[in-house]
PDB file of C-alpha atoms in Angstrom:
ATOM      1  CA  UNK A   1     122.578 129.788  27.547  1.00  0.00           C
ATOM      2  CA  UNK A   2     122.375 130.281  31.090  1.00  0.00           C
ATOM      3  CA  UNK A   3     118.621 132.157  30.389  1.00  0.00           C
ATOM      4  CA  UNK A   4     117.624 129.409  28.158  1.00  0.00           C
ATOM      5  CA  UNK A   5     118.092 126.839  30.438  1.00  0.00           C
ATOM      6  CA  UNK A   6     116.613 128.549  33.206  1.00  0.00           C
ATOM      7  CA  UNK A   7     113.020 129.404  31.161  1.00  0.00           C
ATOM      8  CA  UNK A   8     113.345 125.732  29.742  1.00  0.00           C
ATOM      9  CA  UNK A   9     113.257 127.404  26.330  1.00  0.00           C
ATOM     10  CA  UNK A  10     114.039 125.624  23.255  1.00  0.00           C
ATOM     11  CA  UNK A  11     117.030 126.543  20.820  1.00  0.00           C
ATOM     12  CA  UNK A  12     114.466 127.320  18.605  1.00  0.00           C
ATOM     13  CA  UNK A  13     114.401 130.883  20.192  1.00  0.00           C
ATOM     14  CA  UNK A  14     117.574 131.724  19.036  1.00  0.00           C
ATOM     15  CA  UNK A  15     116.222 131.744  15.408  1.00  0.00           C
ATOM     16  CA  UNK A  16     113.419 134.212  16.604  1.00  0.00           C
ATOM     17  CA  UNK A  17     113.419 137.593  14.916  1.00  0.00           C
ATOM     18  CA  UNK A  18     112.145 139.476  17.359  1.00  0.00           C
ATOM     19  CA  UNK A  19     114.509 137.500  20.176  1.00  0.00           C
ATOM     20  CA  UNK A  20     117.425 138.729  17.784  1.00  0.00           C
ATOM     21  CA  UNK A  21     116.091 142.326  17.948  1.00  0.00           C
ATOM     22  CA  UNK A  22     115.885 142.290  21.858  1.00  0.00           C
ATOM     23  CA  UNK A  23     119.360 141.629  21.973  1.00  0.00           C
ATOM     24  CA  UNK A  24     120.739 143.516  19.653  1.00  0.00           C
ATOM     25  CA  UNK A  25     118.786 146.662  21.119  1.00  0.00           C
ATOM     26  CA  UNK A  26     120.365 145.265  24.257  1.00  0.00           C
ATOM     27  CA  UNK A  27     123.816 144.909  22.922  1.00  0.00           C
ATOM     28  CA  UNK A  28     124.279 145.791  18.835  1.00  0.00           C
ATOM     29  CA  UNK A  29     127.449 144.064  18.873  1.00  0.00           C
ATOM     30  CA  UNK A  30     126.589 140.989  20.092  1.00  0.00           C
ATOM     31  CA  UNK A  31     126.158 138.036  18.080  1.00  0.00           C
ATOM     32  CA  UNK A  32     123.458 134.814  19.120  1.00  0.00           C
ATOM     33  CA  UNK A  33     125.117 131.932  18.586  1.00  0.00           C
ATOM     34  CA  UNK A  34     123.676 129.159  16.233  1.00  0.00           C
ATOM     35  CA  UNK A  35     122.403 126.003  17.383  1.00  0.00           C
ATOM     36  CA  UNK A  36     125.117 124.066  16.760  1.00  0.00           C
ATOM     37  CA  UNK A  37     127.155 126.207  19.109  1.00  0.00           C
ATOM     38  CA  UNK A  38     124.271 126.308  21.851  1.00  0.00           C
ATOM     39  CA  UNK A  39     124.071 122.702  22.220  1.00  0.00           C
ATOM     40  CA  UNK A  40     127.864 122.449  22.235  1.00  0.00           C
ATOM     41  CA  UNK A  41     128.128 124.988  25.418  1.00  0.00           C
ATOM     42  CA  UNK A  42     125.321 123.042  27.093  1.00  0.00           C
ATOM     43  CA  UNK A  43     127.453 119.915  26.976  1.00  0.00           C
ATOM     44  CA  UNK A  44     130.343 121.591  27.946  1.00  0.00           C
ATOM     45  CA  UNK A  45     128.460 123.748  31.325  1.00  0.00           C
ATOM     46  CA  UNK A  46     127.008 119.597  31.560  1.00  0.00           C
ATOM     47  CA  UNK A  47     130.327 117.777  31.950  1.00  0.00           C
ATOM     48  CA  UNK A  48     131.507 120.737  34.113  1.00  0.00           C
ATOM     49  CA  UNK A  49     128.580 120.526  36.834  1.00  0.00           C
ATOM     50  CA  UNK A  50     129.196 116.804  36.588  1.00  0.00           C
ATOM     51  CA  UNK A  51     132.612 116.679  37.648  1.00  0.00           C
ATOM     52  CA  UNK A  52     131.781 119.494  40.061  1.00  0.00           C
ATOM     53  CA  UNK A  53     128.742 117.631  41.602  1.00  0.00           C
ATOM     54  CA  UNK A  54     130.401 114.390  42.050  1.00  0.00           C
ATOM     55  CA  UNK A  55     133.621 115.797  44.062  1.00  0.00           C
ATOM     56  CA  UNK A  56     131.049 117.789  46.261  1.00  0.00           C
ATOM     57  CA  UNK A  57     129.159 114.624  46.616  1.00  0.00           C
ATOM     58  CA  UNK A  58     132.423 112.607  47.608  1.00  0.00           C
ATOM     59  CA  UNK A  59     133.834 115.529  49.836  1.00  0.00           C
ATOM     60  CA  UNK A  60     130.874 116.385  51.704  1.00  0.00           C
ATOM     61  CA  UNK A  61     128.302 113.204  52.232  1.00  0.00           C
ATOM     62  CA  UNK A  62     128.233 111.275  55.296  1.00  0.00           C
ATOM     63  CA  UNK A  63     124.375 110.623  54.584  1.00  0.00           C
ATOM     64  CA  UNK A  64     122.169 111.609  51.915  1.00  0.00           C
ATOM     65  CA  UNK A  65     118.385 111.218  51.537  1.00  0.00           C
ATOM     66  CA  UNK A  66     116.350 110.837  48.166  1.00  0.00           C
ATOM     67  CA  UNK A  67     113.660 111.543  46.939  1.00  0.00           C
ATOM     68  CA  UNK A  68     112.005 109.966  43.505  1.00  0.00           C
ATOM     69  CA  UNK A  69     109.215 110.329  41.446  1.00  0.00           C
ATOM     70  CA  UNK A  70     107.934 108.601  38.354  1.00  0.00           C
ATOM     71  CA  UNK A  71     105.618 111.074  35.832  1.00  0.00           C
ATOM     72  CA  UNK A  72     104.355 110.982  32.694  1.00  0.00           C
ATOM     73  CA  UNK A  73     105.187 114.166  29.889  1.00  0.00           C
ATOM     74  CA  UNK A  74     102.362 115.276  27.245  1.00  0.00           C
ATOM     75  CA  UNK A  75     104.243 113.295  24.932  1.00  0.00           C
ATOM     76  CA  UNK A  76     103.222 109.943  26.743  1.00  0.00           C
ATOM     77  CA  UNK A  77     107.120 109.537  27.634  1.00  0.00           C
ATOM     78  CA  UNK A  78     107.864 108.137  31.236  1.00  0.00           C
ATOM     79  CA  UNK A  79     110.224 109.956  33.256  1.00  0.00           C
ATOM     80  CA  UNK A  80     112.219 108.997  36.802  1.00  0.00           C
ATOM     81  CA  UNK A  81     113.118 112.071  38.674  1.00  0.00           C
ATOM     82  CA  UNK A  82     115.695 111.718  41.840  1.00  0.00           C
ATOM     83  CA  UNK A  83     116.857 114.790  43.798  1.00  0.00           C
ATOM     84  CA  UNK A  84     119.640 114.510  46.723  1.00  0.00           C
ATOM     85  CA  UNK A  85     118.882 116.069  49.833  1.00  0.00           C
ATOM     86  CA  UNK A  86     121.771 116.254  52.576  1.00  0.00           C
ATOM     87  CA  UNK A  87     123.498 118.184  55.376  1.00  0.00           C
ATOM     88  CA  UNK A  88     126.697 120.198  55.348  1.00  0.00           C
ATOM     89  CA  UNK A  89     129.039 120.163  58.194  1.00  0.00           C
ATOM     90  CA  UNK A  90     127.839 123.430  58.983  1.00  0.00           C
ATOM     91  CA  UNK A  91     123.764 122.528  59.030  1.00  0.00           C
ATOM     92  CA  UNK A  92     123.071 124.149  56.225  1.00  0.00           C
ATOM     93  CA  UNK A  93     120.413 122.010  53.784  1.00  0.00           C
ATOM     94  CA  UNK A  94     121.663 120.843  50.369  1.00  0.00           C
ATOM     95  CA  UNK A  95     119.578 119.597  47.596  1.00  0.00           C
ATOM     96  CA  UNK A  96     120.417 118.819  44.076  1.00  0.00           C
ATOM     97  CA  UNK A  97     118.809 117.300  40.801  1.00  0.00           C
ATOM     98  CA  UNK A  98     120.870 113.671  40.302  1.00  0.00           C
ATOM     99  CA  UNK A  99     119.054 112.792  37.411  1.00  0.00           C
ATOM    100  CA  UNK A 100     115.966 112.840  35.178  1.00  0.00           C
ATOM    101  CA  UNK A 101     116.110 109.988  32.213  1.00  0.00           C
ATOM    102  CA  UNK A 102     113.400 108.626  30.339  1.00  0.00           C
ATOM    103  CA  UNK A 103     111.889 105.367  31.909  1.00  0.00           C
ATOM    104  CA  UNK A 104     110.835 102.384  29.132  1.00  0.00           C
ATOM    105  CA  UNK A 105     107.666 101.209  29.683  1.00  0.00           C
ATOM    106  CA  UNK A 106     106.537  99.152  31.828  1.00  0.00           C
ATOM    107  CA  UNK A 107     106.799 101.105  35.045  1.00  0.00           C
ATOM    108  CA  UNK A 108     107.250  97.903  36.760  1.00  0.00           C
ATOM    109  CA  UNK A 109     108.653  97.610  39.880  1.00  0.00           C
ATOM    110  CA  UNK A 110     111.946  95.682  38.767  1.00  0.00           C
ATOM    111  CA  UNK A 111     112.724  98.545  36.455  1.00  0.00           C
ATOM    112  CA  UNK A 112     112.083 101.352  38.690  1.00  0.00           C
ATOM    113  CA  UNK A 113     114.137  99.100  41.241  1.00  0.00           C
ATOM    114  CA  UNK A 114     116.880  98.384  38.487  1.00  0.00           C
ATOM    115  CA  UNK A 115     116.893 102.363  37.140  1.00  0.00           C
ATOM    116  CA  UNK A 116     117.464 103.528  41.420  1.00  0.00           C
ATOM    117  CA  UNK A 117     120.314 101.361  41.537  1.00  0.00           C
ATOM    118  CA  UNK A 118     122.395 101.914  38.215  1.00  0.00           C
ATOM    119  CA  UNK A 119     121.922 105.712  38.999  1.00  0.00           C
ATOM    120  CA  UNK A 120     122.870 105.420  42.980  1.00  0.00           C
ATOM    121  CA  UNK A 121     126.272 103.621  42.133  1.00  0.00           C
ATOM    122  CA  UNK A 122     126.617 106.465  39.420  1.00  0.00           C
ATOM    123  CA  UNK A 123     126.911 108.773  41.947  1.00  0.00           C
ATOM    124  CA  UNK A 124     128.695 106.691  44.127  1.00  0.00           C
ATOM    125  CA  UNK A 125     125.997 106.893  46.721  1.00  0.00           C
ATOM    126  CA  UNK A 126     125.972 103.182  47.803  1.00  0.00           C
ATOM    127  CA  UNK A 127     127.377 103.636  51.371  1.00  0.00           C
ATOM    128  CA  UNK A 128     125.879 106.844  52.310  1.00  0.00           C
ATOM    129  CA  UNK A 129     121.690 106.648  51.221  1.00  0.00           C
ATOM    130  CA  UNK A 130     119.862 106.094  54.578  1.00  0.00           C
ATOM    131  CA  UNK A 131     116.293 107.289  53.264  1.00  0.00           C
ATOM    132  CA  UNK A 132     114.453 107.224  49.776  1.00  0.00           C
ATOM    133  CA  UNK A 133     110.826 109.150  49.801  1.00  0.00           C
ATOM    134  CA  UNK A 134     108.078 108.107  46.839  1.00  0.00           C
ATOM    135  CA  UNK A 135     104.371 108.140  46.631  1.00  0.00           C
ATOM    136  CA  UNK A 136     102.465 105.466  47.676  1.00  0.00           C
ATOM    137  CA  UNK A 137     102.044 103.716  44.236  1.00  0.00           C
ATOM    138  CA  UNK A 138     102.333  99.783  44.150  1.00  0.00           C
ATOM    139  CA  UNK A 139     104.894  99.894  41.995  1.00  0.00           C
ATOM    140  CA  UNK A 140     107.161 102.127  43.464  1.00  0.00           C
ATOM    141  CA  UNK A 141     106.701 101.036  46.783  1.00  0.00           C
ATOM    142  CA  UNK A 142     107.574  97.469  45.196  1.00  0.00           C
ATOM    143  CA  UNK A 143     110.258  98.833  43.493  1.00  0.00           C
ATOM    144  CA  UNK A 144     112.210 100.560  46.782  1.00  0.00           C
ATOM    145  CA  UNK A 145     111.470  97.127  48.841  1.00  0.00           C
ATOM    146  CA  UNK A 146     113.504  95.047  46.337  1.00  0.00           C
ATOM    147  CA  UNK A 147     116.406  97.903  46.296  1.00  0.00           C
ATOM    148  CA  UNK A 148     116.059  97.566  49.795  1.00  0.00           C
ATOM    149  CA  UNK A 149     116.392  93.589  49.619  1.00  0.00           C
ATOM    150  CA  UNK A 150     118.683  93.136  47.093  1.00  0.00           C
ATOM    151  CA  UNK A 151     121.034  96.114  47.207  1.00  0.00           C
ATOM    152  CA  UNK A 152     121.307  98.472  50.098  1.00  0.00           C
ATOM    153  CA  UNK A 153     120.321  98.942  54.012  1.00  0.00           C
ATOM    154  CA  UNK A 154     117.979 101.801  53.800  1.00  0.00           C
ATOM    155  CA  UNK A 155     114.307 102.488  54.534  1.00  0.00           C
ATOM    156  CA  UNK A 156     111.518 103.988  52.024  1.00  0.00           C
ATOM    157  CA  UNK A 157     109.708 107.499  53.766  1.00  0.00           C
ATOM    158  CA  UNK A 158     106.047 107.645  52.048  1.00  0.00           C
ATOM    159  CA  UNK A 159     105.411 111.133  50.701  1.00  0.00           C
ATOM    160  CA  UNK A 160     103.634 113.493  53.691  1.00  0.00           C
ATOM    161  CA  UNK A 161     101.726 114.861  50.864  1.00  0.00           C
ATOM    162  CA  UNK A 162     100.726 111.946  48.804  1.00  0.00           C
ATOM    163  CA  UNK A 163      99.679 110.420  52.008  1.00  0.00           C
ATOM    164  CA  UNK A 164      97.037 113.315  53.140  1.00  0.00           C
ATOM    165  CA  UNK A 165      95.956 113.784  49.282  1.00  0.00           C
ATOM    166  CA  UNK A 166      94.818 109.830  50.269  1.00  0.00           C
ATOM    167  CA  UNK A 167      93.104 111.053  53.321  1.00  0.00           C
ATOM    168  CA  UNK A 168      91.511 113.913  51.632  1.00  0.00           C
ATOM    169  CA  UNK A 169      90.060 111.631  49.061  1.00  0.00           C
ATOM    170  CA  UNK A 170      88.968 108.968  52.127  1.00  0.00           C
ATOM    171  CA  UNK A 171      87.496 111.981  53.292  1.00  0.00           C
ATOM    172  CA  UNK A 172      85.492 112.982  50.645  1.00  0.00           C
ATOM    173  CA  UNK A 173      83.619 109.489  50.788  1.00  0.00           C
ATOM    174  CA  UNK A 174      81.814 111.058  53.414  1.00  0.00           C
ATOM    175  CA  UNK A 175      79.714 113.738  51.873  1.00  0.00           C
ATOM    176  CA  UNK A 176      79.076 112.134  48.804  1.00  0.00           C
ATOM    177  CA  UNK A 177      76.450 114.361  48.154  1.00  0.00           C
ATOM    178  CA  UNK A 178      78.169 117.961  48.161  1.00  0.00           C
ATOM    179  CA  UNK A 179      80.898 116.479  46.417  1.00  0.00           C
ATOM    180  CA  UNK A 180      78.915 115.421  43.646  1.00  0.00           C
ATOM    181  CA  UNK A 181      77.254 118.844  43.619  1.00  0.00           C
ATOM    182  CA  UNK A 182      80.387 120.840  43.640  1.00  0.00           C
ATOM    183  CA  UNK A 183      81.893 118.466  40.979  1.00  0.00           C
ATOM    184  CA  UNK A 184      78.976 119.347  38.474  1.00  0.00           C
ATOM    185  CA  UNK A 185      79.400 122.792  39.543  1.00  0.00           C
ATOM    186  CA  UNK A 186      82.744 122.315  38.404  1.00  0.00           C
ATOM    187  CA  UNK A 187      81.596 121.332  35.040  1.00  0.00           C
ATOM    188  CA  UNK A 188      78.887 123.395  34.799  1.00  0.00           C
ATOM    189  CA  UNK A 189      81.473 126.679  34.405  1.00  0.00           C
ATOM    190  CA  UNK A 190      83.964 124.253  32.480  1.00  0.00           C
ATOM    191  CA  UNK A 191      81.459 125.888  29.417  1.00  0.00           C
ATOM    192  CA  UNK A 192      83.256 129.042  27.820  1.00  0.00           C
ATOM    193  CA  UNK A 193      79.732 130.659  27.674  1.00  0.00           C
ATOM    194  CA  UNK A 194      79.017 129.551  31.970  1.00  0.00           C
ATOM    195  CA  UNK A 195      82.618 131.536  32.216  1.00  0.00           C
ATOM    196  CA  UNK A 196      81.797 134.474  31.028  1.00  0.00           C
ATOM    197  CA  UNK A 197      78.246 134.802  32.393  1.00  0.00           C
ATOM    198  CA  UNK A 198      80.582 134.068  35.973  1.00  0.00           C
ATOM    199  CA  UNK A 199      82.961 136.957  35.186  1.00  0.00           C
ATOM    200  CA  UNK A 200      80.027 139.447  34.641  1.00  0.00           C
ATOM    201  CA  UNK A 201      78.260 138.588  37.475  1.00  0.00           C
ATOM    202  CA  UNK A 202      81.454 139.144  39.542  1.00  0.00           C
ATOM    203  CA  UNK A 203      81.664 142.653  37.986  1.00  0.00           C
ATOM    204  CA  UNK A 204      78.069 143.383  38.732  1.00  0.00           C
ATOM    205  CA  UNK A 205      78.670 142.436  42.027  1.00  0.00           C
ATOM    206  CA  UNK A 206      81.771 144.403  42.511  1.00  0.00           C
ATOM    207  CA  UNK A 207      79.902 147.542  41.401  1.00  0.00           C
ATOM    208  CA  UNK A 208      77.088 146.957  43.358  1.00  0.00           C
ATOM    209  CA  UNK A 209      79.486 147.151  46.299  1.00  0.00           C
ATOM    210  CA  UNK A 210      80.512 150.728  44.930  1.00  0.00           C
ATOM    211  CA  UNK A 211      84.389 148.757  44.491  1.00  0.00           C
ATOM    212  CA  UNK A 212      86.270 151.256  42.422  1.00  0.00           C
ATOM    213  CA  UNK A 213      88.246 148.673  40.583  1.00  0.00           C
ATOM    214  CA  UNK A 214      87.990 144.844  40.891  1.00  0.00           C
ATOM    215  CA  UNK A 215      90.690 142.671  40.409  1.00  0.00           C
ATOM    216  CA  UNK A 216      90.847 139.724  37.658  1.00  0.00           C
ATOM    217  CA  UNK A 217      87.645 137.742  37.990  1.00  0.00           C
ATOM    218  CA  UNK A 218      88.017 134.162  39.150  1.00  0.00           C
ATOM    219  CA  UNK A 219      87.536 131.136  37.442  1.00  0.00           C
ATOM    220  CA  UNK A 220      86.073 127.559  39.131  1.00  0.00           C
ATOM    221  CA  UNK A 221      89.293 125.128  39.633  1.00  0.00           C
ATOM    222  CA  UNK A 222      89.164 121.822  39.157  1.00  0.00           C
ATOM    223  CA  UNK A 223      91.243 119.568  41.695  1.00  0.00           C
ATOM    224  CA  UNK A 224      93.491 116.708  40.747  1.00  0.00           C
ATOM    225  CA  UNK A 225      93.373 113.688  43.055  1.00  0.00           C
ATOM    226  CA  UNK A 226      97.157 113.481  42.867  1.00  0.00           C
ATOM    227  CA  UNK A 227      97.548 116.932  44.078  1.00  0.00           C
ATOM    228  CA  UNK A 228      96.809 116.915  47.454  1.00  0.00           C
ATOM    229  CA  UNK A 229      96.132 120.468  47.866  1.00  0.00           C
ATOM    230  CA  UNK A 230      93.898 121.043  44.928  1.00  0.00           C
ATOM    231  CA  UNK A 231      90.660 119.850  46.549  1.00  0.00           C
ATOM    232  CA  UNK A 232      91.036 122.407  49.031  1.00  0.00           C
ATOM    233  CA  UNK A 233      91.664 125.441  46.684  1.00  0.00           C
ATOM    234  CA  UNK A 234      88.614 124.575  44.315  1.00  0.00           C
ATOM    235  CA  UNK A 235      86.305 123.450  47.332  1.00  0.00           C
ATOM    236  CA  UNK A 236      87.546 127.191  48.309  1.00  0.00           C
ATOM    237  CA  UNK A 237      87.309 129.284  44.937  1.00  0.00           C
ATOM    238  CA  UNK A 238      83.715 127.608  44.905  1.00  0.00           C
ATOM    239  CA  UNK A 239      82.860 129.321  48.281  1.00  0.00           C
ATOM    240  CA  UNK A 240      84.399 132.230  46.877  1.00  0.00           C
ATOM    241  CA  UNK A 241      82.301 132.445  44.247  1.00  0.00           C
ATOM    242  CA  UNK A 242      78.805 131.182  45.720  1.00  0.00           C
ATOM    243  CA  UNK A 243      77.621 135.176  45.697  1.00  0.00           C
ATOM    244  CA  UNK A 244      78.118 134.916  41.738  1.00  0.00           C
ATOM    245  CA  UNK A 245      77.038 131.669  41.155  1.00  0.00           C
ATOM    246  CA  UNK A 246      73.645 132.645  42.792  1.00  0.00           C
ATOM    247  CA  UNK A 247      73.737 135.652  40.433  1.00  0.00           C
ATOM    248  CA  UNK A 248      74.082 133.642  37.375  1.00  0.00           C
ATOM    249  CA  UNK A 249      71.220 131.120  38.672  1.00  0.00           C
ATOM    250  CA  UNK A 250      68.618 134.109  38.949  1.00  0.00           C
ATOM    251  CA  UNK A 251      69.817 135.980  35.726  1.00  0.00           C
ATOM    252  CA  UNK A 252      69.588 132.576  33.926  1.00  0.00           C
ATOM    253  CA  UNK A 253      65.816 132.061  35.708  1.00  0.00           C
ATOM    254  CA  UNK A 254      64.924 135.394  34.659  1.00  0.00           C
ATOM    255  CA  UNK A 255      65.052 134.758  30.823  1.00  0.00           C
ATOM    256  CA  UNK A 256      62.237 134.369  28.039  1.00  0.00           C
ATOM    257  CA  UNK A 257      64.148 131.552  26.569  1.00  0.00           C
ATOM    258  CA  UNK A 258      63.070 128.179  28.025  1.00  0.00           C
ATOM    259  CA  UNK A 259      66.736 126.823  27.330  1.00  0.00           C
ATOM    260  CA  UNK A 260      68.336 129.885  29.576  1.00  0.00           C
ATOM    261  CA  UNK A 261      65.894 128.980  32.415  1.00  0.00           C
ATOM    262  CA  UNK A 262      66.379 125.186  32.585  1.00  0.00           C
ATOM    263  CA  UNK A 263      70.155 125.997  32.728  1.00  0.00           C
ATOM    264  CA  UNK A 264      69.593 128.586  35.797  1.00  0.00           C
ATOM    265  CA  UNK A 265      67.692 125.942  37.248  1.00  0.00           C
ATOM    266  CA  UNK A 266      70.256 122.903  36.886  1.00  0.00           C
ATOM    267  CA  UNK A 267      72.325 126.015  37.985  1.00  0.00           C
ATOM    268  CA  UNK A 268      70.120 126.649  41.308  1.00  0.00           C
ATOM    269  CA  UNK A 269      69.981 123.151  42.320  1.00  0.00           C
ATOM    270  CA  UNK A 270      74.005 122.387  41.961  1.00  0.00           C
ATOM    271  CA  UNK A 271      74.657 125.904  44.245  1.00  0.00           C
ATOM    272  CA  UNK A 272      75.492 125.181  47.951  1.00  0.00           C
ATOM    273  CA  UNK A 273      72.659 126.385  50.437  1.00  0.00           C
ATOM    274  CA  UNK A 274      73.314 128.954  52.904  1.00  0.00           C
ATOM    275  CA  UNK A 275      73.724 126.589  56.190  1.00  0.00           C
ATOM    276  CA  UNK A 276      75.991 123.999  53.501  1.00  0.00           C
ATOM    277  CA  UNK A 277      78.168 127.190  52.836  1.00  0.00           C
ATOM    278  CA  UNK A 278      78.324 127.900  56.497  1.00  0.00           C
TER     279      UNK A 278
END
């Protein structure tokens, strides 16, 4: 159970022939358990890191910091994530998972403000939170300043990274222009058939520079504004990959087909110029 929960797997696997043959080529006498009996040890190793979790919460706070963050799963489903981040007596960091439960919809404010509380005096937390970090989203920020009004003396910490992803994107503002470009770029190899000419043209490349063997080929990466580092690693796999992209242009150019050349030269005028690469 323990490797199930770990992988996030579902019980489903323990219906899976070839799961069953692993384990019995592992251990013939050993017999998986049904799924009845899974989900029964899972609430059993549940109420036992409960009890455990709230007498090393009681024995060993003094002050405890949180941290919170509202997302949305692929099935549309709203979810309100808190994590518990203290000091022992000794200095050494503690951080634990307090709860994850599905959040109705709306995401308003009063709920995510109602939600922090009920799960705070759960815990038995009230007289020991100092700090609560979140993004920067109205609604959570709304939703910490009427726990802070209403229930508790503490002070909201704005995400470090949510905060420079905003600066990054401020940033941006001001070259518009190669933005754009690398954005279309972006799209332009989004195109299973743009892919694959990319990956070719890194192997031609590679054996041009007499490589013996060339790692996986790269593919363009598309950033996410909430992830503050993403702009960074695509604006980078793009530089990467200007020596390719170049490639692809003149191959493209180089065609009979009309069709092939007015995509190498969409391709040619999206690629950075040497002194923009620089």
């Amino acid at each position: 159970m323990e490797f199930i929960i770990q992988f996030v797997l579902s019980l489903y696997i323990l219906k899976n022939q070839s799961f069953g043959e692993f384990i019995h080529a592992c251990e013939p006498g050993f017999k998986i358990p049904c799924e009845k009996t899974a989900k029964g040890l899972i609430y059993d190793a549940y109420d036992w890191s409960y009890k455990e979790l709230s007498s090393l919460l009681l024995n060993s706070v003094t002050a405890i910091h949180l941290t919170t963050d509202l997302w949305t799963a692929k099935s549309q489903h709203g979810y309100l994530g808190i994590t518990a981040t203290w000091l022992f007596s000794d200095f050494k960091l503690q951080e634990v998972l307090l709860s994850c439960n599905h959040l109705a919809y709306p995401h308003t404010g009063e709920v995510i403000s109602e939600e922090l509380f009920w799960i705070i005096c759960e815990w038995r937390l009230e007289n020991t939170v100092f700090t609560v970090t979140t993004d920067n989203s109205a609604n959570m920020v709304k939703g910490i300043q009427l726990l802070c009004n209403n229930y508790f003396d503490m002070k909201r910490q704005p995400c470090a990274a949510h905060t420079l992803q905003l600066s990054v994107q401020v940033g941006l503002k001001q070259c518009k222009a190669i933005h754009y470009r690398v954005k279309n770029l972006q799209n332009f190899f989004w195109l299973p058939k743009q892919t694959q000419r990319l990956h070719e043209a890194q192997y031609e490349i590679s054996q041009n520079e007499s490589q013996d063997s060339m790692k996986s080929p790269l593919d363009v990466l598309t950033d996410v504004k909430t992830l503050w580092n993403s702009t960074y690693l695509a604006w980078k796999c793009v530089l990467e990959l200007h020596n390719a992209m170049k490639l692809v242009s003149a191959s493209l150019l180089n065609k009979s087909d009309r069709t092939l050349q007015r995509e190498g030269e969409k391709l040619e005028n999206l690629c950075l110029s040497t002194e923009e690469k620089g």
